[in-house]
XYZ file of C-alpha atoms in Angstrom:
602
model
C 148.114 96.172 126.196
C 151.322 96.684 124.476
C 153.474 99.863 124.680
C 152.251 101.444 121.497
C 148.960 99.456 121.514
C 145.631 101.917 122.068
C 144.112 98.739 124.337
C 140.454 97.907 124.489
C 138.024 98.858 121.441
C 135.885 100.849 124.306
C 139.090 102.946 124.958
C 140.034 106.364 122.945
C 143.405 108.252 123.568
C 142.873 111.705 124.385
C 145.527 112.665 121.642
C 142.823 112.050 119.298
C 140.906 114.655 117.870
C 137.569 115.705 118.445
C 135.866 117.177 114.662
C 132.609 118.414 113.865
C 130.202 116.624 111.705
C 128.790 118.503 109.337
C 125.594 116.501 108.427
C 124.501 116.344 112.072
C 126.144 119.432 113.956
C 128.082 117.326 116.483
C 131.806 116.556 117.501
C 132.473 113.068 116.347
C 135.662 111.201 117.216
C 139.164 111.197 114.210
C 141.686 108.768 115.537
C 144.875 110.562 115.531
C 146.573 108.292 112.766
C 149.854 109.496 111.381
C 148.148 108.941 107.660
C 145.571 107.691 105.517
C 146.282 104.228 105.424
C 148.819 104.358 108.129
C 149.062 100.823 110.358
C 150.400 102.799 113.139
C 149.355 103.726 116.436
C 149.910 107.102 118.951
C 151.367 107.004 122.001
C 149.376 108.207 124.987
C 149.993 109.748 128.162
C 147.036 110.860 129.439
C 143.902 109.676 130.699
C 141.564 107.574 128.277
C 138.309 107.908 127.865
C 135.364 105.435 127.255
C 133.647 105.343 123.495
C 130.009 105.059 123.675
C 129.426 106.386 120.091
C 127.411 104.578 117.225
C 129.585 103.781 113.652
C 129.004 106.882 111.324
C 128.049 105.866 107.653
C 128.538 108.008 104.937
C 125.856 108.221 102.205
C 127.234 105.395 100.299
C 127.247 102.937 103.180
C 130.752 102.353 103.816
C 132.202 103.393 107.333
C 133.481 106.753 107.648
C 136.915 107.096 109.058
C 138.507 103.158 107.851
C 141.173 103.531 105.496
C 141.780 101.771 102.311
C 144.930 100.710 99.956
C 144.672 101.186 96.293
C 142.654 98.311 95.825
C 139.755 98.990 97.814
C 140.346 96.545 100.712
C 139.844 97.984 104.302
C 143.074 98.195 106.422
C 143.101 97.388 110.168
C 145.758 99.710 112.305
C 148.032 96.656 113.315
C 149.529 97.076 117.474
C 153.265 96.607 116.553
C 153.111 96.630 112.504
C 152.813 93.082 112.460
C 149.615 91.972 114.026
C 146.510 92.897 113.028
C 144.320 94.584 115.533
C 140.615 94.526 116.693
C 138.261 96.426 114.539
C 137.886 99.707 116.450
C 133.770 101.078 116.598
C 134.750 104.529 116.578
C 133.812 107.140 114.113
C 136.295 108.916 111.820
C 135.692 112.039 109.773
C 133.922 112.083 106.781
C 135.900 111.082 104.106
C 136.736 112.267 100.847
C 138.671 112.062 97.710
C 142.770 112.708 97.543
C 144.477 113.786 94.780
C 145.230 110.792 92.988
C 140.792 109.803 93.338
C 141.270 107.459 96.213
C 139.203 107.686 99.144
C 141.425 108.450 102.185
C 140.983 110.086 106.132
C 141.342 113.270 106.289
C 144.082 115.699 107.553
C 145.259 114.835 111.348
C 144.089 118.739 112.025
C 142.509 122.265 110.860
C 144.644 124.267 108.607
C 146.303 121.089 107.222
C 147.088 121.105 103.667
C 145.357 117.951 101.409
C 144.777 119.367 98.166
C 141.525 120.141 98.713
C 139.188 122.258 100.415
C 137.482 121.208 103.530
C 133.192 121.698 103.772
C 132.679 124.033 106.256
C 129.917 123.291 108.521
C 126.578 125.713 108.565
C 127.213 128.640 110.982
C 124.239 127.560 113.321
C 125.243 123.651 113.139
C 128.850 124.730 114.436
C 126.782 127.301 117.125
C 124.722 124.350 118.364
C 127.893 121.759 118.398
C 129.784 124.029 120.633
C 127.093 125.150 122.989
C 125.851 121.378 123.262
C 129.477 120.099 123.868
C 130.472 122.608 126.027
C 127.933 125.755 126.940
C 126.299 123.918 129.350
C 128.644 122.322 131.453
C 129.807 126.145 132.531
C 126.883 126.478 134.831
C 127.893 123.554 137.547
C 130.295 126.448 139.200
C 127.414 127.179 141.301
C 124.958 125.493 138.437
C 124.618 123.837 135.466
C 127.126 121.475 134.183
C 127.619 117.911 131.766
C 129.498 118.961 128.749
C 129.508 116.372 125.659
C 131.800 113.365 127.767
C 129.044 113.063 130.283
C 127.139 110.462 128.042
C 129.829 107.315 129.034
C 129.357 105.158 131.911
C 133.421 106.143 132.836
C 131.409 109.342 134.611
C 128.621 107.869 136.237
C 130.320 106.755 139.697
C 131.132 110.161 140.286
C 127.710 111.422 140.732
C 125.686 111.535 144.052
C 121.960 111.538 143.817
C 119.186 112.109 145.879
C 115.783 111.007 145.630
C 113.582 114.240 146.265
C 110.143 112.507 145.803
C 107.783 114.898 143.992
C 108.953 117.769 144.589
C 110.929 117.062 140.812
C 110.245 115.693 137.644
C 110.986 111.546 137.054
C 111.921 112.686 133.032
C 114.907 114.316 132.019
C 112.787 116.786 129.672
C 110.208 117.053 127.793
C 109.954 118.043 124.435
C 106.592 119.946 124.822
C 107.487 121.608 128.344
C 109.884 123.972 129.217
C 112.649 123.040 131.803
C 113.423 124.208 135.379
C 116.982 123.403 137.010
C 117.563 124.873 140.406
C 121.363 125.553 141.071
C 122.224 124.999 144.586
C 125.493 126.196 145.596
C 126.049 125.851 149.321
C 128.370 126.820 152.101
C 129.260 122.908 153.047
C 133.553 122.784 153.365
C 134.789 120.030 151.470
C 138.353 119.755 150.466
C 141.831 120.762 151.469
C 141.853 124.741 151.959
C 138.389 125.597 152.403
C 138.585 125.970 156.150
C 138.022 130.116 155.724
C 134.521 129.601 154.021
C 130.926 129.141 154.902
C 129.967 128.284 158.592
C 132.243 125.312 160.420
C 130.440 122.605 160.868
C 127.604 123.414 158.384
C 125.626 120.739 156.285
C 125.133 122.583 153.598
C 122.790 125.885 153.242
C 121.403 127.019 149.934
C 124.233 129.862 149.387
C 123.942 130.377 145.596
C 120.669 130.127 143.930
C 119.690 130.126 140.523
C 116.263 129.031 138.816
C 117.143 128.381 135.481
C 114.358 128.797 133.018
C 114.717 126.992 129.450
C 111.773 127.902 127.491
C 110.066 125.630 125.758
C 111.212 126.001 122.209
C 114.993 125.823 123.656
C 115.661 129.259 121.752
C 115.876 131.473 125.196
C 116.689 130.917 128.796
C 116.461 133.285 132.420
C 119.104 132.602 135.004
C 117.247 133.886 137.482
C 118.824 134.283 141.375
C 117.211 134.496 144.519
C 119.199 135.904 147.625
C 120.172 133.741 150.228
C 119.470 136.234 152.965
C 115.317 136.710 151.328
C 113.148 136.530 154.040
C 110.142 133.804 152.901
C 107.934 131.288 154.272
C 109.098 127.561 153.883
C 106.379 125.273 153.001
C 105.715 121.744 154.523
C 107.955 119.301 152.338
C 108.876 115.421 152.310
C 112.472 114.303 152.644
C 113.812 111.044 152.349
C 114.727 108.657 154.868
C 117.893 106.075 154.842
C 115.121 103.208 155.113
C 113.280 104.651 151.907
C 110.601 106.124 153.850
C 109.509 109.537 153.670
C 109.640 112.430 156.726
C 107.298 115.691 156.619
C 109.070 118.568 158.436
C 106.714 121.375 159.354
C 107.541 124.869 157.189
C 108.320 127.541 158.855
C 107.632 131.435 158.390
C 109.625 134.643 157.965
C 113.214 132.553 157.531
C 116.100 132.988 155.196
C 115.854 131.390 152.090
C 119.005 129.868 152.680
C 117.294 127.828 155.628
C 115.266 125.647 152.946
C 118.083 123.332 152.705
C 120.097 121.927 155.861
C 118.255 123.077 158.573
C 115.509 120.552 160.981
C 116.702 117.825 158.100
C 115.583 119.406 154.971
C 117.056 118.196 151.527
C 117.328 119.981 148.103
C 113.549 119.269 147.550
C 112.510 121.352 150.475
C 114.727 124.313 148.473
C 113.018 123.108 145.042
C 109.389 123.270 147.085
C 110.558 126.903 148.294
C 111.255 128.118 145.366
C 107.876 127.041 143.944
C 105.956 128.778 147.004
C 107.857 132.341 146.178
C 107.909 132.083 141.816
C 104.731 129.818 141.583
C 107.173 128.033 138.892
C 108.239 123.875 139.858
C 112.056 123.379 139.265
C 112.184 120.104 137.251
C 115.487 118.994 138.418
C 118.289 120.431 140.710
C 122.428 120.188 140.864
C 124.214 121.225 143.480
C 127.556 121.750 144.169
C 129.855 123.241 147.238
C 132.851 125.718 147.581
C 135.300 122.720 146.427
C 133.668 122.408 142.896
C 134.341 126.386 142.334
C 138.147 125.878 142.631
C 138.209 122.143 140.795
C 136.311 123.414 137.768
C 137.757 126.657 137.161
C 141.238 124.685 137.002
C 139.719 121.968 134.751
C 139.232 124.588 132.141
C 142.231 126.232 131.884
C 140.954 129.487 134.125
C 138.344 131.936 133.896
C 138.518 135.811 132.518
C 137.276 138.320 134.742
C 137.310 142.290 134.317
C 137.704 144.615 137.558
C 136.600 148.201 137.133
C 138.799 149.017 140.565
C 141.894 147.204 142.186
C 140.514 144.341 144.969
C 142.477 143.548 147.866
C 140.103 141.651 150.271
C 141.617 140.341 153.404
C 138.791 138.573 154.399
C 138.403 136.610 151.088
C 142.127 137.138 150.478
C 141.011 138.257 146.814
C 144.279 140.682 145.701
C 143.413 141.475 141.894
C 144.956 144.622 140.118
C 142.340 147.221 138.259
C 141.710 145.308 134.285
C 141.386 141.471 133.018
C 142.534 138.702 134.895
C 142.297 134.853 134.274
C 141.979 133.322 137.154
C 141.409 129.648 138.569
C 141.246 127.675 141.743
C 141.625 129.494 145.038
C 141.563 133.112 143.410
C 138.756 131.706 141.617
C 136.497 131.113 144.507
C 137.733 133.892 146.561
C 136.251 136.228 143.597
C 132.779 134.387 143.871
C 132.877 134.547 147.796
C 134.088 137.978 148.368
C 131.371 140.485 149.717
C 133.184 143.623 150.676
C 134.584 144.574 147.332
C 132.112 145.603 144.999
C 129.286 147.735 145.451
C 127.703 148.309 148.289
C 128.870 145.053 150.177
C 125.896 143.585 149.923
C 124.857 139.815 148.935
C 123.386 141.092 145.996
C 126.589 142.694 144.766
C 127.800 139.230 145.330
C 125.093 138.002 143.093
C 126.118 140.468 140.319
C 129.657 139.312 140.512
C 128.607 135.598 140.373
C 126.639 136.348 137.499
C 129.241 137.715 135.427
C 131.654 134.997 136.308
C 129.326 132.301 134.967
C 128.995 134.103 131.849
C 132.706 134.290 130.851
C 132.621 130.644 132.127
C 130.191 130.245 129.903
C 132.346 132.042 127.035
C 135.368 130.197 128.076
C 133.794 126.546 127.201
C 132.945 127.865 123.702
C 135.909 128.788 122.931
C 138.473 126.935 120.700
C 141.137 126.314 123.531
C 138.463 123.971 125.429
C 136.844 122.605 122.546
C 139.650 121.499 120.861
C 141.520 120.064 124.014
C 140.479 116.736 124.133
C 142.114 116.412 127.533
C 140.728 119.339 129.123
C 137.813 118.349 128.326
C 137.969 115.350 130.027
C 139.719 116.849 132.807
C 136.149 119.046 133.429
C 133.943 116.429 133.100
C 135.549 114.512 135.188
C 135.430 117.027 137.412
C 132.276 118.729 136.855
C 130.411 114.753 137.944
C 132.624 114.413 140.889
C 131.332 117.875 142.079
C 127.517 117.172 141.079
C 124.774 115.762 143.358
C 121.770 116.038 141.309
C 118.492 114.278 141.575
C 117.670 110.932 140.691
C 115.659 111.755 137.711
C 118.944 112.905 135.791
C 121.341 111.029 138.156
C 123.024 109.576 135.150
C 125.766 110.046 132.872
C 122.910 109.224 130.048
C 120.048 111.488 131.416
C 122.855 113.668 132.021
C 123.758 114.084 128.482
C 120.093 114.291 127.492
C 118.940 116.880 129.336
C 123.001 118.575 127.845
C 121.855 118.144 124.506
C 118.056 120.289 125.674
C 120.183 122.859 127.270
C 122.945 123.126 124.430
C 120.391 124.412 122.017
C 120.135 127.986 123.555
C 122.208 130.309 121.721
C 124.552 132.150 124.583
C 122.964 135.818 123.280
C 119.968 134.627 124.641
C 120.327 133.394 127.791
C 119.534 136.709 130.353
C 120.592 136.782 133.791
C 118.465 138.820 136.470
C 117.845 138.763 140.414
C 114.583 138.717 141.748
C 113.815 141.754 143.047
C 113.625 142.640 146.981
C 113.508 145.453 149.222
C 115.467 146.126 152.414
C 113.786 144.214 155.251
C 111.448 147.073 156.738
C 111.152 144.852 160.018
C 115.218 145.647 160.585
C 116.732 148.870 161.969
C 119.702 148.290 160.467
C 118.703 146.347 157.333
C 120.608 143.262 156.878
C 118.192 141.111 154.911
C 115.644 141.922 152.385
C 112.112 141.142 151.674
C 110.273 140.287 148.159
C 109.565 143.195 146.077
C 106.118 141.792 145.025
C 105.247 144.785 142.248
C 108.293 144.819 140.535
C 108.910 140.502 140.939
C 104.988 139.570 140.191
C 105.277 140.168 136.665
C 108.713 138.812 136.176
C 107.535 135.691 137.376
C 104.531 135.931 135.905
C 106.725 136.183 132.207
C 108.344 133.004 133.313
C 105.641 130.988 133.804
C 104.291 132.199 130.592
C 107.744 131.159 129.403
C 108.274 134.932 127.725
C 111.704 135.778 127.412
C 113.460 138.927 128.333
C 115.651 139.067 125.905
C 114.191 139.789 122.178
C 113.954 136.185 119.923
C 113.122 135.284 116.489
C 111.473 131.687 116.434
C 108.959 129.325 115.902
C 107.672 130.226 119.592
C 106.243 133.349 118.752
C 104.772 131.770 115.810
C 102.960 129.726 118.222
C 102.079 132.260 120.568
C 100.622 134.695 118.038
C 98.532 131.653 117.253
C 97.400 130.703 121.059
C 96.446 134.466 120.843
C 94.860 134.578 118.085
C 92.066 132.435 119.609
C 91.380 135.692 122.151
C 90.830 137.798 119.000
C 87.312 137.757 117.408
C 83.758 138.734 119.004
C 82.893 138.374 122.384
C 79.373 137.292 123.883
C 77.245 139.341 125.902
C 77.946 138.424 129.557
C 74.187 137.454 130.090
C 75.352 134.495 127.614
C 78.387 133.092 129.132
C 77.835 129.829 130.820
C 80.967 128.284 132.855
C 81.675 125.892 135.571
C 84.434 127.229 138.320
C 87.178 124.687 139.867
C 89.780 125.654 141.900
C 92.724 123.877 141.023
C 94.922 126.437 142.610
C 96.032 127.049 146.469
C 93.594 130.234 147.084
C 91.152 128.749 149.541
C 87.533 129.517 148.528
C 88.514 130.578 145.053
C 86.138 129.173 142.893
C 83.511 130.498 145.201
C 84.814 133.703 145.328
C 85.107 133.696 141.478
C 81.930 133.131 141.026
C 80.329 135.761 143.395
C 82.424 137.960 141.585
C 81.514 137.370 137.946
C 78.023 137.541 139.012
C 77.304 140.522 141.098
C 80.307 142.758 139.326
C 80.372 141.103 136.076
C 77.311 140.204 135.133
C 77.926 136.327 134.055
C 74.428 134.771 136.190
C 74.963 131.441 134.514
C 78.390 130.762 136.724
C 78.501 127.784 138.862
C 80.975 126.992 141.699
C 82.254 123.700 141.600
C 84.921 123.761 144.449
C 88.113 121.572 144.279
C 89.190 120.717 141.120
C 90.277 116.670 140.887
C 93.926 117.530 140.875
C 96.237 120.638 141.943
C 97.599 122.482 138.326
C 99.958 125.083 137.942
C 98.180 127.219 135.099
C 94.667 128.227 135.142
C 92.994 126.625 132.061
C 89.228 127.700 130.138
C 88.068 124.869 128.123
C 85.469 125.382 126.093
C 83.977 123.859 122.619
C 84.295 126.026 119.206
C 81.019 127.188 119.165
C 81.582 128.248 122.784
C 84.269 130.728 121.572
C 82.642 134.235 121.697
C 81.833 132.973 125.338
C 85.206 132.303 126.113
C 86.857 135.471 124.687
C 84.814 137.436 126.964
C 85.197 135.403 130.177
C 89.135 135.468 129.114
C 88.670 139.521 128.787
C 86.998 139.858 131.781
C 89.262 137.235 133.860
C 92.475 138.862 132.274
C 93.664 134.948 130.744
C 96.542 134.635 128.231
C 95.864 132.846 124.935
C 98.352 129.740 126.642
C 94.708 129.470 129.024
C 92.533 129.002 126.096
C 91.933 125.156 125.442
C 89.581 124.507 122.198
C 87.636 121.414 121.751
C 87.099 119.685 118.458
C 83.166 118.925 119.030
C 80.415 121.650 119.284
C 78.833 121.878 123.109
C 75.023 120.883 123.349
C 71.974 122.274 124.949
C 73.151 123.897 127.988
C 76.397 122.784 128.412
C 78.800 124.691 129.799
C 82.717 125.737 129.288
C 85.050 124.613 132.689
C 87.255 127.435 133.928
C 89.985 125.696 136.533
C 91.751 128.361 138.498
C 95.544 127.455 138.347
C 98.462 128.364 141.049
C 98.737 131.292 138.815
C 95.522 132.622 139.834
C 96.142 135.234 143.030
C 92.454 136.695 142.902
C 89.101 138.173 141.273
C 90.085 141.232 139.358
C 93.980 140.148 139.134
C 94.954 139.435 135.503
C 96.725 136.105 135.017
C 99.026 137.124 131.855
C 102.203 138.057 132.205
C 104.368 141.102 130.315
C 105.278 141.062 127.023
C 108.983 142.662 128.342
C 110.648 143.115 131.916
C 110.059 145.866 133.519
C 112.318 148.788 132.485
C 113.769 149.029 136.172
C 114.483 145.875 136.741
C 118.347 144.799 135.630
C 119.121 142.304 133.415
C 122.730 140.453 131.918
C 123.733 138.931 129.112
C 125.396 136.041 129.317
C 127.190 136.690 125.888
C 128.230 140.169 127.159
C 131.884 140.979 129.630
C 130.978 143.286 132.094
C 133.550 144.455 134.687
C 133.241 144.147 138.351
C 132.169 147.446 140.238
């Protein structure tokens, strides 16, 4: 490549500009040409970055962003003004009509002056384009992560995978599902200066948690975090071997949650398998990152805002921060994160409310127009953000990376609620230093997660399709005499379908019950299928079993002779008598932030 040359055609410069499209709602790549029709080339000093994108066509079939001269022709940018260079694949902006009626490229940036007035893209196409090119990526600080550059093969040797067997899912998302990502954050010291964190010598424990629930209509997500010092049972899981083959280490009862990863050779599926056993809802996919990504990413964008209600001078953490806003990056960064004896009571899960809030102005800080319009530090993140990521093999990708980025980008930042599940000091301890699960006050929470409800008020076509799932419990209900169902347990209550059974007979009334015992195959929600003129029958075995409409599965064909409707209790199920739905809203006591909100560290 010659000095002023831009080099291969799968090469950008970072000088060039990132714009948004208006047609589709996504940042498409304008060459950073001194003109219209200019033959010229930019100089570049920083890093380049791989082009993976498609040719744009405008809507009268000619390629959007190749100049013309006054007669029509296309004109190739030549390397030295003399020879003619290799057509470039890259997209331009959408062109349009200068002064004089010519088609030419656009200005070189916003606010410059062409004679004409720029379209301006529809406010929820420009939302969507931001979130999905950065939003996301702010989350691989102790979570999510994969901004818009993620999609080219430049990023993909940066990752580190691990196969976690079935404790995940194999696809990146589905379209009819909602998604679970489990942020790992551990205590493992990697890189220069961490020495004064986490436990020498440690392989990694699961520090920072967060379940990250995006509904199914992509309009709402729950961050929510579970306390590394939880006492919890840890299933059985399966981990990996070097030669392929798989190990089962025993569970263990009344541990740390933190001890589901590291400890007797337990990977991040062990954690994902945990987290399952406590919330009854199966993470999907997990990232996980250590105390090195904190300080790497925070530089990469240019430094995070943070608000401090009091002055913080730790000398553990070594965390010295006046009273007011502060932007702050790398070491300070991660000392803010780590530091447990300056807010609140000193507890972990004042830590957790300080980790919270940090992610959100992360969060805010990728939206905004100094990131998004820095081609270089934009790169400079994602670069970052893969070399800090070990995810699982079903997104181990720079592709399935950028896929399951594009899912996550669609949830608008006011919706996205962070809360901690709630726990109780550990009665068991005379001096409390861990906490238990506060099963009133978390049941229903995670009961409105796995009927993916949000906790934060939305407007969208998922209600729509609740109110319609509901509607099918609306209507007139048989007599119980009349009901006729088959019981399976599909769930992980031993002896539930027989217990269901007894109970709908001698305290319900429903004779014509039948246990059935193991259902073919373990399922996560308890289903009642049933044929439509079966329905009065299976309103009033969903009144009396306490179902949600999501339970109700309708038939197309009407049920002969004595045939009767199959009721498979789900992991949801905890017991005769116990309702199944969950809340329509959080419980009032239990606290809840908004990732589109500052708050100021107490």
């Amino acid at each position: 490549m010659d000095a002023q040359g831009r080099g291969r055609a799968d090469e950008i410069d970072p000088a060039d500009q990132w714009v948004l499209n208006p047609h589709t709602g996504d940042y498409e790549l304008r060459l950073n040409h001194s003109g219209a029709d200019s033959a010229g080339t930019s100089q570049s000093s920083g890093p380049r970055i791989p082009n993976r994108r498609k040719p744009v066509h405008d809507g009268g079939g000619e390629r959007r962003g190749t100049a013309r001269d006054g007669s029509g022709e296309r004109q190739r940018p030549a390397r030295d003004g003399n020879e003619s260079a290799p057509r470039r694949e890259v997209p331009g902006q959408r062109s349009r009509r200068s002064a004089n009626g010519s088609r030419g490229q656009e200005g070189s940036g916003p606010g410059e002056s062409t004679g004409h007035r720029s379209r301006k893209a529809p406010k929820a196409r420009r939302k969507k384009a931001l979130l999905w090119t950065g939003g996301t990526m702010a989350f691989v600080l102790v979570g999510l992560s994969v901004g818009g550059y993620a999609l080219y093969q430049h990023f993909n040797g940066n990752l580190n995978t691990v196969d976690v067997g079935g404790a995940g899912n194999k696809n990146v998302f589905d379209n009819d599902a909602p998604v679970n990502i489990l942020i790992i954050g551990t205590d493992k010291r990697t890189g220069k200066g961490n020495e004064g964190y986490g436990d020498k010598g440690s392989v990694g424990h699961a520090d920072t948690n967060i379940l990250f629930h995006v509904s199914k209509d992509r309009t709402n997500a729950t961050a929510l975090s579970i306390p590394r010092d939880m006492i919890t049972n840890i299933p059985d899981c399966k981990a990996k071997q070097p030669d392929g083959s798989e190990k089962v280490i025993p569970g263990t009862q009344n541990v740390r949650f933190n001890e589901s990863l590291g400890q007797e050779g337990r990977g991040p599926g062990c954690t994902m398998d945990t987290v399952k056993e406590i919330t009854g809802l199966q993470p999907d996919h997990f990232m996980m990152v250590d105390f090195n990504a904190v300080k790497e990413l925070s530089t990469a964008v240019g430094g995070v805002k943070v608000c401090l209600a009091k002055p913080v001078k730790d000398k553990d953490s070594h965390l010295d921060l006046s009273e007011g806003e502060h932007k702050i990056q790398g070491e300070d960064a991660l000392a803010f994160v780590r530091t447990r004896h300056s807010f609140g009571n000193e507890s972990d899960l004042d830590r957790i409310k300080v980790q919270q809030q940090f992610i959100a102005s992360m969060i805010r800080q990728m939206q905004s127009s100094d990131t998004l319009t820095s081609p270089t530090k934009l790169y400079k993140l994602a670069d970052a953000a893969t070399k800090a990521l070990t995810v699982d093999t079903g997104i181990g990708s720079g592709k399935k990376l950028m896929s399951l980025a594009q899912e996550l980008g669609k949830v608008n930042t006011k919706n996205i609620t962070f809360v901690t599940v709630p726990v109780l000091d550990n009665p068991a301890e005379k001096t409390p230093i861990t906490v238990v699960l506060n099963k009133p006050k978390a049941d229903p929470l995670f009961a409105m997660m796995r009927e993916d409800t949000s906790l934060t008020e939305v407007k969208s076509q998922k209600k729509a399709a609740k109110s319609k799932q509901d509607a099918l419990l609306k209507g007139s209900k048989a007599a119980a005499a009349d009901i006729r169902v088959d019981v399976f347990n599909g769930g992980k209550v031993a002896g539930a379908a027989q217990t269901t059974v007894a109970w709908l007979q001698n305290n319900q009334g429903v004779l014509k019950s039948t246990n059935k015992a193991n259902a073919p195959a373990k399922i996560d929600k308890t289903t009642l299928e049933y044929a439509p003129n079966q329905a009065d029958q299976a309103r009033a075995l969903a009144a009396m079993m306490g179902l949600p409409g999501s339970a109700m599965k309708k038939g197309t064909t009407d049920a002969e002779g004595l045939q009767a409707m199959v009721l498979t209790l789900g992991a949801d199920f905890k017991g005769t008598g116990v309702p199944i739905t969950g809340p329509a809203k959080a419980p009032a006591d239990i606290p809840l932030a908004n990732a589109d909100k500052a708050e100021c560290a107490k």
